[in-house]
Coordinates of C-alpha atoms in Angstrom, one line a residue:
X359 CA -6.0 -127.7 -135.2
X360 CA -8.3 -130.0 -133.6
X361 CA -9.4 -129.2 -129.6
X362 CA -8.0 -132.4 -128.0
X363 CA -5.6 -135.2 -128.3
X364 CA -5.6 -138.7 -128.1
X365 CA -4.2 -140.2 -124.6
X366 CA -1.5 -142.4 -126.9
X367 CA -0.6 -142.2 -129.9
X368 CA -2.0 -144.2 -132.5
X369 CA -0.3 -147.0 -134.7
X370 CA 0.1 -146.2 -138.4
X371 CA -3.0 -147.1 -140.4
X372 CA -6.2 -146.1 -142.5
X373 CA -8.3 -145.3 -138.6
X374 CA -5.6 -143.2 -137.5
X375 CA -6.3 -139.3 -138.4
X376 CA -4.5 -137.5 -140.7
X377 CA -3.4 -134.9 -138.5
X378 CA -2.0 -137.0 -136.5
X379 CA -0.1 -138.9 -138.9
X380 CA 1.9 -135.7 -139.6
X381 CA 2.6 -135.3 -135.9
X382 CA 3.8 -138.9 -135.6
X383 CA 6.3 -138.2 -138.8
X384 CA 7.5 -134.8 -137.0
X385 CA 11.3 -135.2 -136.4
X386 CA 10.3 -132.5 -133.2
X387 CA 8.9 -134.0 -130.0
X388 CA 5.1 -132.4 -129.7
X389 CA 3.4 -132.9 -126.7
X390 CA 0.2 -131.8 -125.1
X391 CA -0.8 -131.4 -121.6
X392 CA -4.2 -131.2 -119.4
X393 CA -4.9 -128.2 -117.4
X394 CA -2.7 -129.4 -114.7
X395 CA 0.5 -130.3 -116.4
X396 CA -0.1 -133.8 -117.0
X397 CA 0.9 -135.2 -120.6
X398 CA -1.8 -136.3 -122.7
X399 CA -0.2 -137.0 -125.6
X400 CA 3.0 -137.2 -127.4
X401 CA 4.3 -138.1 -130.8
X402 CA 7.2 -141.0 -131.7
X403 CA 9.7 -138.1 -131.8
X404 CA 8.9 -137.4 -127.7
X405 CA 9.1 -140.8 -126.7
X406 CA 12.3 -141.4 -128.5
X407 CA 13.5 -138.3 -126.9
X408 CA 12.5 -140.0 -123.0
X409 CA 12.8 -143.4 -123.4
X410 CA 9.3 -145.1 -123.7
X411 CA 5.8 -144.1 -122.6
X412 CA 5.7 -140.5 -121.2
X413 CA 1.6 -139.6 -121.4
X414 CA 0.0 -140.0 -117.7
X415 CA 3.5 -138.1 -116.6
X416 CA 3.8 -134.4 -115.5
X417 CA 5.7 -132.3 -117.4
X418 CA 7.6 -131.3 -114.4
X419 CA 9.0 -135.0 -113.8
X420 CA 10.4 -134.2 -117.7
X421 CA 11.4 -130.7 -117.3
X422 CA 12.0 -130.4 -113.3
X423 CA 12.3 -126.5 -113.4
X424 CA 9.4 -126.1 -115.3
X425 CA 6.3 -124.9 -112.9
X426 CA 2.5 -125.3 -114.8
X427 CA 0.7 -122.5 -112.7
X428 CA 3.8 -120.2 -113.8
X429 CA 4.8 -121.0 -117.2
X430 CA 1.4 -122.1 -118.5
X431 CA 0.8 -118.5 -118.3
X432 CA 3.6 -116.5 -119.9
X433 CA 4.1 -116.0 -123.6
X434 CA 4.0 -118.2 -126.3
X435 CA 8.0 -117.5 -127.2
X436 CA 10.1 -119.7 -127.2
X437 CA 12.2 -120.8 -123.7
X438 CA 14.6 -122.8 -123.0
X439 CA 14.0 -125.7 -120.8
X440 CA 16.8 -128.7 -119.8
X441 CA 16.2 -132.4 -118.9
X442 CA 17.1 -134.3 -116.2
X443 CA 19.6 -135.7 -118.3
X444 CA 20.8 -132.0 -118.3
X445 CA 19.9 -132.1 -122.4
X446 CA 18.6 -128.5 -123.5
X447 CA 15.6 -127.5 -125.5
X448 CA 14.5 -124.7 -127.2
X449 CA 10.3 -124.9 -125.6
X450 CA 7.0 -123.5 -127.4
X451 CA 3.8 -123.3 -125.4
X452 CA 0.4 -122.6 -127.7
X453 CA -2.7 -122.8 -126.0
X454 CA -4.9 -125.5 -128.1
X455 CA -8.3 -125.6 -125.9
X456 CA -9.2 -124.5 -122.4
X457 CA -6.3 -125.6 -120.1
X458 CA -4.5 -127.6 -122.9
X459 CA -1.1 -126.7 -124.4
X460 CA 0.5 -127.8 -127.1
X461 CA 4.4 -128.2 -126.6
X462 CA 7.2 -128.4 -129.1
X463 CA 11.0 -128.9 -128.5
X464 CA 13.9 -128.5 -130.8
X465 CA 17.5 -129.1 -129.4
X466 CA 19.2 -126.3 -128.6
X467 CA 22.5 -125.6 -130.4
X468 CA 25.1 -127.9 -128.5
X469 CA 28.6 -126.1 -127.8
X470 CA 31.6 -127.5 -129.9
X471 CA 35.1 -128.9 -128.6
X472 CA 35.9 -131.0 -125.9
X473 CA 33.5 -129.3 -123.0
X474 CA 31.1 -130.4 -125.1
X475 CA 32.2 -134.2 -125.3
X476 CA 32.6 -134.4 -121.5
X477 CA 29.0 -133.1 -121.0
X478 CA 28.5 -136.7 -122.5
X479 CA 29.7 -138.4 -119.6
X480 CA 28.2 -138.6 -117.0
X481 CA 30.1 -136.9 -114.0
X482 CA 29.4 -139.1 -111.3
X483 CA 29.9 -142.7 -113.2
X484 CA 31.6 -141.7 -115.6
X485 CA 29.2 -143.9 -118.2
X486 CA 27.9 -142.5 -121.2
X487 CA 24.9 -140.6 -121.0
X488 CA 21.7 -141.0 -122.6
X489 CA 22.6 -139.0 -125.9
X490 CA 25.7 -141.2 -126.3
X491 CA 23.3 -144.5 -125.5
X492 CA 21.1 -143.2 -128.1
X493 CA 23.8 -143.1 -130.9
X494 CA 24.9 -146.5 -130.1
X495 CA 21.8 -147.7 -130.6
X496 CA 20.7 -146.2 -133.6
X497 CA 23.7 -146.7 -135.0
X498 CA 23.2 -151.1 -134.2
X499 CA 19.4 -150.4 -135.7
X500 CA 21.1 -149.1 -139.0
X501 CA 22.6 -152.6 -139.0
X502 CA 20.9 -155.4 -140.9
X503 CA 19.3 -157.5 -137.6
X504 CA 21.2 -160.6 -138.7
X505 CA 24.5 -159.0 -138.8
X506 CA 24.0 -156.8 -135.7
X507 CA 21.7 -159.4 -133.0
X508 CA 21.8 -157.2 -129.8
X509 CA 20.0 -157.1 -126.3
X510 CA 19.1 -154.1 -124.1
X511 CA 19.0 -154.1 -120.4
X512 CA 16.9 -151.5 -118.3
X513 CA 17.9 -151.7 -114.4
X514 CA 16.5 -150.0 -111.6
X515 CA 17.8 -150.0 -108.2
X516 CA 15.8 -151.5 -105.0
X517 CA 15.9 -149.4 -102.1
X518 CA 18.3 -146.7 -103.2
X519 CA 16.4 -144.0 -102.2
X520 CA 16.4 -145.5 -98.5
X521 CA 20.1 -145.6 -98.3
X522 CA 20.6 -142.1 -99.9
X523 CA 17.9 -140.7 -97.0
X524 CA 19.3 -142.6 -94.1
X525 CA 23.1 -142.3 -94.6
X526 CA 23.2 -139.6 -96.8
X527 CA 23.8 -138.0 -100.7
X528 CA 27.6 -138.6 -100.1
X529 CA 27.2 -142.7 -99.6
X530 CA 24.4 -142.7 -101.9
X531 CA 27.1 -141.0 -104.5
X532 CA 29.7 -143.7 -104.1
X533 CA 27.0 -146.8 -104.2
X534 CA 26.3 -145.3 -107.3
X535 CA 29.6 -145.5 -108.1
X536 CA 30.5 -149.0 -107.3
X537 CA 27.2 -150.2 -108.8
X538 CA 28.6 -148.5 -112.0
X539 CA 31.6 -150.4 -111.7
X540 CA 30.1 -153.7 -111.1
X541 CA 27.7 -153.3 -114.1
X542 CA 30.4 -152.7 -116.4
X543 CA 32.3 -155.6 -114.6
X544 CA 29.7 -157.7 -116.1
X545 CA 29.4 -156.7 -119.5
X546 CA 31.6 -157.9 -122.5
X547 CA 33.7 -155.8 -124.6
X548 CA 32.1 -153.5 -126.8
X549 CA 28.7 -153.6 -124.8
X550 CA 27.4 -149.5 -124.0
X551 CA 26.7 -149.3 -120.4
X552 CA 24.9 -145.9 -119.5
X553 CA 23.1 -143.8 -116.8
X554 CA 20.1 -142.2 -117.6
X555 CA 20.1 -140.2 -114.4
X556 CA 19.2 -140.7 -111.0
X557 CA 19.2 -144.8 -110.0
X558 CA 18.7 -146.0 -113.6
X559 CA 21.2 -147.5 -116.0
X560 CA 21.0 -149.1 -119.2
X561 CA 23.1 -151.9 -121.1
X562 CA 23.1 -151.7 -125.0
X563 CA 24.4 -155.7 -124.9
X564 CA 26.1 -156.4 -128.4
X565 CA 25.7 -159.5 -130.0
X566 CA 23.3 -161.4 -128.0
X567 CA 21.0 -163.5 -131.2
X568 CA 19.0 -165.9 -128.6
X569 CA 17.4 -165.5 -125.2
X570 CA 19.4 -167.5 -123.0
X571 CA 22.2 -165.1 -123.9
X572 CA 20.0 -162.4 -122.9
X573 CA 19.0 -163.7 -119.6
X574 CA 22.5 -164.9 -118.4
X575 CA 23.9 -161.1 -118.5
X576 CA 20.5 -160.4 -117.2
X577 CA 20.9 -163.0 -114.2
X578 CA 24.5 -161.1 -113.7
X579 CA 23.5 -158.1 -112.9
X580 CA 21.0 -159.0 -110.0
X581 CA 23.7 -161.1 -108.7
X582 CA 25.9 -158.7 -108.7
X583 CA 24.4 -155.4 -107.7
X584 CA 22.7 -157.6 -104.7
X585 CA 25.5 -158.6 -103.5
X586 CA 26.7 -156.5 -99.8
X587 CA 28.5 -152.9 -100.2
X588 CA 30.2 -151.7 -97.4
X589 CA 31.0 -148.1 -98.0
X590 CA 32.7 -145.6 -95.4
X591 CA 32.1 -148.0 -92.7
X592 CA 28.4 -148.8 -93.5
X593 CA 27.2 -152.1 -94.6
X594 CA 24.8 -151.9 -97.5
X595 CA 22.6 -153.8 -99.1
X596 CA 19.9 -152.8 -102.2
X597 CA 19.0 -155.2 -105.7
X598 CA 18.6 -154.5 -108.9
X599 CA 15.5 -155.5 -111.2
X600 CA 16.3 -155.9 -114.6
X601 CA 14.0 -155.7 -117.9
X602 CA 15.5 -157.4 -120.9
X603 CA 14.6 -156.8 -124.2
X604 CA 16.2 -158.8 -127.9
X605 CA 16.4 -156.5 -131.0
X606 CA 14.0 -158.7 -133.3
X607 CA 12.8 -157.5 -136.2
X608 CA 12.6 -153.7 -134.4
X609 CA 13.8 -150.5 -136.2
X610 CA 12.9 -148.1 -134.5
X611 CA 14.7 -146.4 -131.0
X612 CA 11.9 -145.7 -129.1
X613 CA 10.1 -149.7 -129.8
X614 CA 13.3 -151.4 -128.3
X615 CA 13.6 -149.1 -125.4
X616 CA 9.4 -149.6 -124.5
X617 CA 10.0 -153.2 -124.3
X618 CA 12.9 -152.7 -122.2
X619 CA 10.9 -150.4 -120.2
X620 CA 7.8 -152.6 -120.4
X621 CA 9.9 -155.7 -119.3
X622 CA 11.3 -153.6 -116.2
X623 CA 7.7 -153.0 -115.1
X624 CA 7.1 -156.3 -114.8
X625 CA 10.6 -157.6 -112.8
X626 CA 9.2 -154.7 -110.6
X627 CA 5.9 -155.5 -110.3
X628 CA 6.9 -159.6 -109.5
X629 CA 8.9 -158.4 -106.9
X630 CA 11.9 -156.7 -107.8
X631 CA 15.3 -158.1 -107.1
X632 CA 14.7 -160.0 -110.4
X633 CA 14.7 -159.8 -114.2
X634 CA 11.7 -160.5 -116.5
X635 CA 12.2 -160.5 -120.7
X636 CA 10.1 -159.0 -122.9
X637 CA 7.1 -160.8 -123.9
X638 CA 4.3 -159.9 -126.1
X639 CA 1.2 -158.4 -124.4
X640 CA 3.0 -157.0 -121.7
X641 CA 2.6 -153.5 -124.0
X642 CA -1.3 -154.6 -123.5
X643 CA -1.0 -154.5 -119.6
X644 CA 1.0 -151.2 -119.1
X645 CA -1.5 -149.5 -122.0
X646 CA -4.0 -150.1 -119.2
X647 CA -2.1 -149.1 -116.7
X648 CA -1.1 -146.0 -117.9
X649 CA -5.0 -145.5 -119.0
X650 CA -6.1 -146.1 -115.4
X651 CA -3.4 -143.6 -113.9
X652 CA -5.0 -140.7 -116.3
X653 CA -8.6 -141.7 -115.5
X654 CA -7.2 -141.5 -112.0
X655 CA -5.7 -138.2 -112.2
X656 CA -9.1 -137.2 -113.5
X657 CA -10.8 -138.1 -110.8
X658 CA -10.8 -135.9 -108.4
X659 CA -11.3 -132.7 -110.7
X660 CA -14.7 -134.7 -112.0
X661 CA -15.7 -136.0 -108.5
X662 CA -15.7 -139.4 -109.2
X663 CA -14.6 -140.2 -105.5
X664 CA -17.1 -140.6 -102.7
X665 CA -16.8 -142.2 -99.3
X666 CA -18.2 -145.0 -97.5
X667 CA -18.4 -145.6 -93.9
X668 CA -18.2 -149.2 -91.8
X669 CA -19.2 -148.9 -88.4
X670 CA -17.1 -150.0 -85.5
X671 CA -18.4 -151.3 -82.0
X672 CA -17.6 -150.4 -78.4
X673 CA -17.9 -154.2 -76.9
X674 CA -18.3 -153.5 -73.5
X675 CA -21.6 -150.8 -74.7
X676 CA -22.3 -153.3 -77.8
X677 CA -23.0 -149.0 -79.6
X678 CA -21.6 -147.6 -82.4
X679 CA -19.1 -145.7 -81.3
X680 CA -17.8 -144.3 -85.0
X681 CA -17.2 -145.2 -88.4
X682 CA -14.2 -146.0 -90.8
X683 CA -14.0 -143.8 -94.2
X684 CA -13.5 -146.1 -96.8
X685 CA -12.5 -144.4 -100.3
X686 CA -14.6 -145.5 -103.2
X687 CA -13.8 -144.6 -107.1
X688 CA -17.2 -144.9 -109.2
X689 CA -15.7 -144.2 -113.1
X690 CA -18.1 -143.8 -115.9
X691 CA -16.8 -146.4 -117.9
X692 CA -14.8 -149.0 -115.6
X693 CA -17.8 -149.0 -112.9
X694 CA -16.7 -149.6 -109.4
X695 CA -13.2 -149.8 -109.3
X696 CA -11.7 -151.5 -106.6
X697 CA -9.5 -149.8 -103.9
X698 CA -6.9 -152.3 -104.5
X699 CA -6.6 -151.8 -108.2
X700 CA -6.2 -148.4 -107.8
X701 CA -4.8 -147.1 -104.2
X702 CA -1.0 -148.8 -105.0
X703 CA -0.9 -146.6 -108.4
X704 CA -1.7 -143.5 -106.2
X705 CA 0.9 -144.4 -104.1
X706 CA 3.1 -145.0 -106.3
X707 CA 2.8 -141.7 -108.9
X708 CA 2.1 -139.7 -105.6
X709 CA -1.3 -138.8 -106.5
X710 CA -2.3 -140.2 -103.0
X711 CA -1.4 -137.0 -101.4
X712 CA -4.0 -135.1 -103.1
X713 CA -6.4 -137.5 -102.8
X714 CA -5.4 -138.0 -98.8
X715 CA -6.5 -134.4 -98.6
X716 CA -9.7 -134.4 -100.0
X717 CA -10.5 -137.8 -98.3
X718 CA -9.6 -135.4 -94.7
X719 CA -11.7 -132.6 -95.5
X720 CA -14.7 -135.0 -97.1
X721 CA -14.8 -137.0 -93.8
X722 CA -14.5 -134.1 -91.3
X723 CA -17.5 -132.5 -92.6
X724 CA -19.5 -135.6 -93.7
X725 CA -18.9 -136.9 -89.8
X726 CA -19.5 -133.5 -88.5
X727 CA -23.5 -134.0 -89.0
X728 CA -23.6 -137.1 -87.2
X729 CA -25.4 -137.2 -83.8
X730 CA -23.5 -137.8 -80.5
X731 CA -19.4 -137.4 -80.5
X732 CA -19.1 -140.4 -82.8
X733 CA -15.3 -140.4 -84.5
X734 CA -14.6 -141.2 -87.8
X735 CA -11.3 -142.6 -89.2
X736 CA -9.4 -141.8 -92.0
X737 CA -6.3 -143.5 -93.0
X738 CA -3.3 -141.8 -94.1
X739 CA -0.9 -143.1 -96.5
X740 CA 3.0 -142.7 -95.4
X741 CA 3.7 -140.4 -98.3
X742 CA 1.7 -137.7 -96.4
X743 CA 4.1 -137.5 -93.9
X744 CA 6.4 -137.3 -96.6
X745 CA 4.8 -134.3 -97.8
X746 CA 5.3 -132.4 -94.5
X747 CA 1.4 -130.8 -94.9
X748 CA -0.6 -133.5 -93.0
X749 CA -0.4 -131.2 -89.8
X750 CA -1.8 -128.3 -91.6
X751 CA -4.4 -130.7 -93.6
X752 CA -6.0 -131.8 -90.6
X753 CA -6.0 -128.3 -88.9
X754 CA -7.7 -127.0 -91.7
X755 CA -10.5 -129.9 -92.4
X756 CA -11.4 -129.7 -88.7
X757 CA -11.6 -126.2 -89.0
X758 CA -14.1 -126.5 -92.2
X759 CA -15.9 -129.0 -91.0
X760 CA -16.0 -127.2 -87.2
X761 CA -15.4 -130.8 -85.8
X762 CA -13.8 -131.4 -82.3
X763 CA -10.2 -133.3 -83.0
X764 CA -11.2 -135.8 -80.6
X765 CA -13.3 -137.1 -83.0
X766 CA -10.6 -137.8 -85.7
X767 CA -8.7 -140.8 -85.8
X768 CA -6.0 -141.6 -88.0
X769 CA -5.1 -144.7 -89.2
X770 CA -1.5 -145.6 -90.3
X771 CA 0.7 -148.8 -91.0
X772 CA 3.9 -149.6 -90.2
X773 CA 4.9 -148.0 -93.7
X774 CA 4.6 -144.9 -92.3
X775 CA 7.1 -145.3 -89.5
X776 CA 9.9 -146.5 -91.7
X777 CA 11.7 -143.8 -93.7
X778 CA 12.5 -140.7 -91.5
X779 CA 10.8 -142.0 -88.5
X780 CA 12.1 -138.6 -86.5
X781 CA 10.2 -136.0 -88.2
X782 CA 7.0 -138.9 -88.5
X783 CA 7.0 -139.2 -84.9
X784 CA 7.0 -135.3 -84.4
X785 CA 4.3 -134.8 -86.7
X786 CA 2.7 -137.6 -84.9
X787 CA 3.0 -135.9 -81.4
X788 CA 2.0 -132.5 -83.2
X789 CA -1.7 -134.6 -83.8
X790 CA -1.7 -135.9 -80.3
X791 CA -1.6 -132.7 -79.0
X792 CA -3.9 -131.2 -81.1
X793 CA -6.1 -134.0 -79.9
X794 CA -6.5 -136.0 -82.8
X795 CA -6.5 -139.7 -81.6
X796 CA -3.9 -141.7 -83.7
X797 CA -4.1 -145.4 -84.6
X798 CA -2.1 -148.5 -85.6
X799 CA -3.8 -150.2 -88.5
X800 CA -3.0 -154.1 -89.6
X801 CA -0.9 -154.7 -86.5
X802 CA 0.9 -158.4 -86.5
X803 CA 1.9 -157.9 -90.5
X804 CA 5.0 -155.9 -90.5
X805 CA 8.5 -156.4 -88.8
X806 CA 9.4 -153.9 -86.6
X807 CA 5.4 -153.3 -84.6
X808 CA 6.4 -154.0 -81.0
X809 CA 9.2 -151.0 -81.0
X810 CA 7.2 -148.7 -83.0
X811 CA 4.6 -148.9 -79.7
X812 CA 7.1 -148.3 -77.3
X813 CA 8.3 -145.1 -80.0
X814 CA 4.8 -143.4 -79.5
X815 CA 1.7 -143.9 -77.3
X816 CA -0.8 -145.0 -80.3
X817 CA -5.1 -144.7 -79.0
X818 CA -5.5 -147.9 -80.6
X819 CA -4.0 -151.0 -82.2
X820 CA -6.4 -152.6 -84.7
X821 CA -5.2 -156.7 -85.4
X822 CA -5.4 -157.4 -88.7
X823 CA -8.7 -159.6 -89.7
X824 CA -6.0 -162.7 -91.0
X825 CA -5.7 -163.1 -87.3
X826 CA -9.3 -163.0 -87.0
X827 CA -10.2 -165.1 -89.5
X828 CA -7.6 -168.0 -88.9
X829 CA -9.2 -170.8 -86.6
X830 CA -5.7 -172.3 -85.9
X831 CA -3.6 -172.0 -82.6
X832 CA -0.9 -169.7 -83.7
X833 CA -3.7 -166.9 -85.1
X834 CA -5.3 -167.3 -81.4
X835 CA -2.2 -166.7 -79.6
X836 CA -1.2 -163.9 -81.7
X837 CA -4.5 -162.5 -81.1
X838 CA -4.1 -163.2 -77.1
X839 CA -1.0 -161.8 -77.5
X840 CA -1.3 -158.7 -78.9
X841 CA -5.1 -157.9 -76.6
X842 CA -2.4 -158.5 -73.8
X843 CA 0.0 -155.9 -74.9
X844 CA -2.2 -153.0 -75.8
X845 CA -4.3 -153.8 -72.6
X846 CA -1.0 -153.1 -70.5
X847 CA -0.1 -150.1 -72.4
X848 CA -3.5 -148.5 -72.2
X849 CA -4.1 -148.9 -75.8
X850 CA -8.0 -149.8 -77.3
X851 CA -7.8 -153.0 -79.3
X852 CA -9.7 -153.3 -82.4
X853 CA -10.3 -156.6 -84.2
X854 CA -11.3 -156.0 -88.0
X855 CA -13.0 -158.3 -90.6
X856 CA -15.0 -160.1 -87.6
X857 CA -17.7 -161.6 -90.1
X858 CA -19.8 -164.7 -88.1
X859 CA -21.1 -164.7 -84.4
X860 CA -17.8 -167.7 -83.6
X861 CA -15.7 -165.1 -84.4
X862 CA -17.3 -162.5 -82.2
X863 CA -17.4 -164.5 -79.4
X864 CA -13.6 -165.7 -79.7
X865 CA -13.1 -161.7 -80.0
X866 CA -15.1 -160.8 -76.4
X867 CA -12.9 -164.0 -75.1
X868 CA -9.8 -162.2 -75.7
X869 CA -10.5 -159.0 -74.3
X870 CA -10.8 -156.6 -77.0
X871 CA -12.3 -153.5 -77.0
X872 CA -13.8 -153.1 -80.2
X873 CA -15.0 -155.1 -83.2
X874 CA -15.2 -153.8 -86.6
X875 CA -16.2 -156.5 -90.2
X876 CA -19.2 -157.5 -91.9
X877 CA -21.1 -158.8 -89.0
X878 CA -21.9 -155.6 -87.1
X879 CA -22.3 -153.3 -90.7
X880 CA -21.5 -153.4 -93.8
X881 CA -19.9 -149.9 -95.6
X882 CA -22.5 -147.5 -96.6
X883 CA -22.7 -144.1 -98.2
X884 CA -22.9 -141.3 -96.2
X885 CA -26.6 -140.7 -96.5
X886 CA -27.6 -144.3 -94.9
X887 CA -26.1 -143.4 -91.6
X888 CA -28.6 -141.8 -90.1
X889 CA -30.9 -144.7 -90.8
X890 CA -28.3 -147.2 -89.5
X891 CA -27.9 -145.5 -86.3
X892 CA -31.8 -145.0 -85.9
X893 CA -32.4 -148.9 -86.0
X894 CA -33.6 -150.7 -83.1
X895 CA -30.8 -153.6 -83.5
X896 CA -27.9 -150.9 -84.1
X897 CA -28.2 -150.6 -80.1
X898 CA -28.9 -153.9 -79.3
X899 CA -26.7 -156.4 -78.0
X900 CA -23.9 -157.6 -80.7
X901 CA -25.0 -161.7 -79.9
X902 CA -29.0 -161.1 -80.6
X903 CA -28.2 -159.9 -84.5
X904 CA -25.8 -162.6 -84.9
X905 CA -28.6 -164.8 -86.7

């Protein structure tokens, strides 16, 4: 048995390796995951089973009672494990290397008589769940593609997750119902409507042989599921993005339902509240995305993050009063990888939690060595107040790092303040008090700012550098604006991305506190700082560097 698997499976041919050419004809899912749970590899069998591409995923989003630290450890017997589509499987764990397991599945015996049909249906719905789907569609691919032309649709609901945690499981329940109802309302006779669990449905659209047919159903449900639900007295409002995929020339279950998938990524990733169809190539773009979310999950356990730290500048003492931790990913293939290409993905698999957290700790005890009481400042994602552990984070990195909270700042955006604002806020006053200072980063781009600052007593507001850079009248009396406000509320004011001595001096003019951008520092790794600070022109007025 070989030490290690490929991150995807490979495509029938001469280059790919026998071995696993006999796990790609295995009628069993196999699977094999990385010392912390994540798949890195599974056969056409497994992604039938799930629906498309499941490598980059952690077991536990497959299995949700399964739990690495535990059942990595027990026997290898077999154990049965269930779905979230509540399907059972008989579960084999064999060690293959260190921290790698191989993982079969074989269905587990499925009770006879009528009990066992209505575990087909899906309780809530009442739609077909993914087993029945399944049939359907193997049973339309059995079909000769001239005599059975079909379509599938993939949806996904928009903002679904805010209704259910604002007004609660019991509205979220009957949306789902009335979206069920409106999905079906749109479909012709004989089409398969089904709901693979949580917010996600899929259409098995009979008959469609061109793509305008496609995209008109397609078009129909983002019109309808957008449309206004009121339910129990509440007005509600979500979308639907829709990924739309013909039959073609495919044969095979798990090919249709990738491009479904594939074309869902995309309506998401435009937007959302939209449909996109299939094209070729987009297979090529979430290949690499998937690629990058394992490098990323990587990361961390080979230390391929570091920090870098931009100044900011007291303007009334033109010193450096502290720096700004700016995460940097150095990968041994891909080279510098831009925050941007990569900080959304860890957002949006979660994996910014973890990496939060060792940003915290790395920052505490890098800034603990610097002279004076100069205060660095991390930023903080919203889904680590989601993770109810940010208190206790920063406890413990100042504690590590033996570094007074005063010289912590946290950044965070409006994001943050959004969903659950309550238990935000309280963890927000549980910094305060610790003495962590807490700021308001890219002020002027969200909706709701101006009552989020009369919510909580932010140290700072920082205006985002598009105000800084724009030369026009409205960026000016934004800027005015906002130095106004924060002045009356006893808030610093930072202005970021100040790049050229105009700017600076438009900047002083407005009375903020504190400038930040290109013109007063670059970033710089940790072990420049020293050298930055000890420079002549580091303490000399802002104006006489300018040049």
């Amino acid at each position: 048995m070989p030490t290690s698997f490929a991150a995807s499976p490979s495509q029938d041919g001469a280059s790919t390796p026998p071995f696993e050419r006999i796990l790609q004809a295995l009628a069993d899912p196999v699977l094999s995951l990385g010392p912390d749970g994540t798949v890195l590899y599974a056969n056409a069998a497994a992604e039938t089973l799930f629906g498309g591409w499941v490598v980059g995923l952690a077991f536990h989003d497959l299995f949700p009672a399964y739990r690495h630290e535990q059942d990595a450890a027990r026997e290898n017997g077999p154990r049965t494990l269930v779905t979230q589509q509540d399907l059972a499987f008989e579960a084999r764990f064999l060690p293959l290397g260190p921290g790698q397991i191989v993982v079969t599945l074989r269905a587990a015996e499925p009770a006879a008589g009528p009990a066992a049909e209505a575990a087909e249906i899906d309780d809530l719905t009442g739609l077909a769940k993914r087993r029945i789907f399944l049939a359907h569609l193997a049973a339309a691919l059995s079909q000769d593609a001239d005599d059975a032309p079909f379509a599938i649709h993939c949806l996904d609901l928009d903002r679904f997750k805010l209704v259910n945690d604002t007004l609660g499981h019991a509205i979220g329940d009957l949306l789902l119902r009335k979206v069920a109802d409106r999905i079906v309302s749109a479909c012709g006779k004989g089409d398969v409507v089904a709901r693979l669990g949580g917010d996600e449905f899929v259409v098995l659209q009979h008959g469609a042989r061109s793509q305008a047919e496609a995209e008109k159903l397609a078009a129909r449900f983002v019109d309808l599921v957008g449309r206004t639900y009121v339910l129990s007295g509440h007005t509600v409002n979500i979308g639907a993005s829709v990924g739309t995929a013909l039959r073609g020339e495919l044969t095979q279950a798990r090919d249709v339902l990738r491009n479904g998938d594939l074309a869902l990524y995309e309506a998401k990733r435009a937007g959302r509240g939209r449909f996109r169809l299939f094209q070729p190539g987009m297979d090529t773009l979430l290949h690499e995305r998937r690629e990058m979310e394992i490098d990323l999950r990587r990361a961390l356990a080979l230390k391929q993050f570091e920090l870098h730290y931009q100044p900011f500048i007291d303007l009334a003492t033109d010193e450096v009063i502290g720096f700004e931790a700016l995460l940097r990913w150095r990968h041994p293939v891909r080279g510098n990888v831009p925050p941007l290409a990569f900080i959304p993905l860890a957002e949006e698999n979660g994996l910014i939690v973890k990496i939060g957290e060792w940003v915290l700790r790395t920052a505490c005890l890098q800034a603990a060595s610097w002279p004076g009481d100069r205060v660095v400042a991390v930023n903080v994602s919203p889904l680590q107040f989601k993770a109810d552990t940010l208190l206790e984070t920063v406890r413990a990195a100042l504690e590590r790092a033996n570094l007074p909270a005063r010289r912590l700042e946290l950044e965070i955006t409006e994001g943050a303040l959004l969903d659950n604002t309550e238990n935000v806020l309280a963890t927000l006053n549980a910094l305060r008090d610790l003495g962590v200072m807490i700021s308001m980063d890219d002020f002027g781009t969200g909706y709701s700012s101006l009552s989020y600052l009369q919510k909580f007593p932010f140290s700072k507001i920082k205006i985002d550098r598009s105000f800084v850079a724009g030369a026009n009248a409205d960026s000016e009396a934004i800027l005015r604006a906002v130095a106004s406000l924060g002045t009356s509320l006893g808030m610093a004011i930072t202005a970021e991305g100040v790049e050229t001595a105009e700017q600076l001096a438009r900047i002083r003019g407005e009375r903020c506190t504190h400038v930040q951008g290109y013109l007063t520092g670059r970033p710089m790794a940790p072990d420049r700082i020293a050298d930055f600070l000890a420079r002549p022109d580091a303490h000399a007025p802002l104006e006489d560097t300018a040049a």
